Phi, psi and omega in degrees: 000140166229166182212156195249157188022055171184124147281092163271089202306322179275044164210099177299085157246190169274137169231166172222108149299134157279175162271104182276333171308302149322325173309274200315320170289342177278338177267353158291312177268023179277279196311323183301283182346294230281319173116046159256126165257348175236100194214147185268135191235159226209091147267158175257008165232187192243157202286326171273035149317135171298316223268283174341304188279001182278317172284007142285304160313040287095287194275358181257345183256007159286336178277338188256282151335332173244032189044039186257112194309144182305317202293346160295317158286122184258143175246084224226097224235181216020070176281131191270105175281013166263012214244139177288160217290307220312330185309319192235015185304273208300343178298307228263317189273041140262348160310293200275324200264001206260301215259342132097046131321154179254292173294127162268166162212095153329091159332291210257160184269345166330297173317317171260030141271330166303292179291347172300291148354305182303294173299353171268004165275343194265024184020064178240132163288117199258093017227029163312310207235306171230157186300173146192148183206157188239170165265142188080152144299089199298165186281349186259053198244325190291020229188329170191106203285151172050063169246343210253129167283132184219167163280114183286118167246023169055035194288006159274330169255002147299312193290339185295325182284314194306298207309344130009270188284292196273003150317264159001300207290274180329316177298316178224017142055023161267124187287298167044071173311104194235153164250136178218134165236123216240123182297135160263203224203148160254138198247063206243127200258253164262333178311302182268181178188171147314115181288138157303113143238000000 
């Protein structure tokens, strides 16, 4: 068995991964460059996820490198994209006006089509009023081609390395557990931009 982009740390297999921990540092020092110092990072999932919690790690100790206080970084994690926007108009503008967010940083790119959407009911401009960026290429690219900064996780030549390894596996009756972590690519598109002050 192999399994792609997932670590079941208690099932010893073969797996092919991105580095989300290099992710997550690539998308804190995106924003940084752009002069955002305060920004919220956004899952549909809970934080001790291994994926999740690896791209909170890559981005708080890239935040640490640059001498940017943990407290700067917001942590805002089972987030429900299924919940209709009015639910979360206020959470989100007490983000940007109490707590002076710039920046978003999407875990899943579902999660950041969701919020693209939200803010245009709250009629904030992507990336005129706030940055946003995904891990992945959100779907609602088809709609507007290149607009979103994103992470690249190769997810064609990750299933491609797996079918690989368990090719291999099959052929020759090697049980063999092999792991593979594949860097990911900052992708910058339209999305983010230079903060204004």
């Amino acid at each position: 068995m192999s399994i792609i982009d997932r670590n079941l740390p208690r099932l010893d297999t073969s797996y092919v991964i991105g580095d989300n921990k290099t992710g997550g540092a690539l998308c804190l020092r995106h924003l940084h460059a752009l002069g955002h110092q305060r920004i919220c990072f956004v899952s549909s999932a809970r934080r001790n996820t291994f994926t999740v919690r690896s791209r909170i790690d890559g981005i708080l100790q890239e935040a640490e490198a640059r001498n940017i206080p943990e407290s700067s970084i917001t942590i805002w994690d089972f987030f429900n994209k299924h919940q209709p926007y009015v639910h979360y108009q206020k959470q989100m503008m007490k983000l940007i006006r109490e707590e002076r967010i710039t920046a978003f940083i999407a875990a899943e790119s579902t999660t950041c089509a969701y919020l693209y959407s939200l803010f245009a009911t709250m009629n904030l401009r992507v990336p005129e009023d706030i940055s946003l960026m995904s891990f992945d290429k959100p779907l609602v690219e088809s709609q507007r081609p290149d607009f979103f900064t994103h992470i690249s996780q190769s997810e064609y030549l990750m299933g491609k390395e797996a079918g690989t390894i368990l090719k291999h596996q099959i052929e020759t009756r090697d049980p063999q557990v092999t792991h593979r972590v594949m860097s990911p690519l900052l992708e910058i598109r339209k999305s983010t931009r230079a903060i204004v002050l």
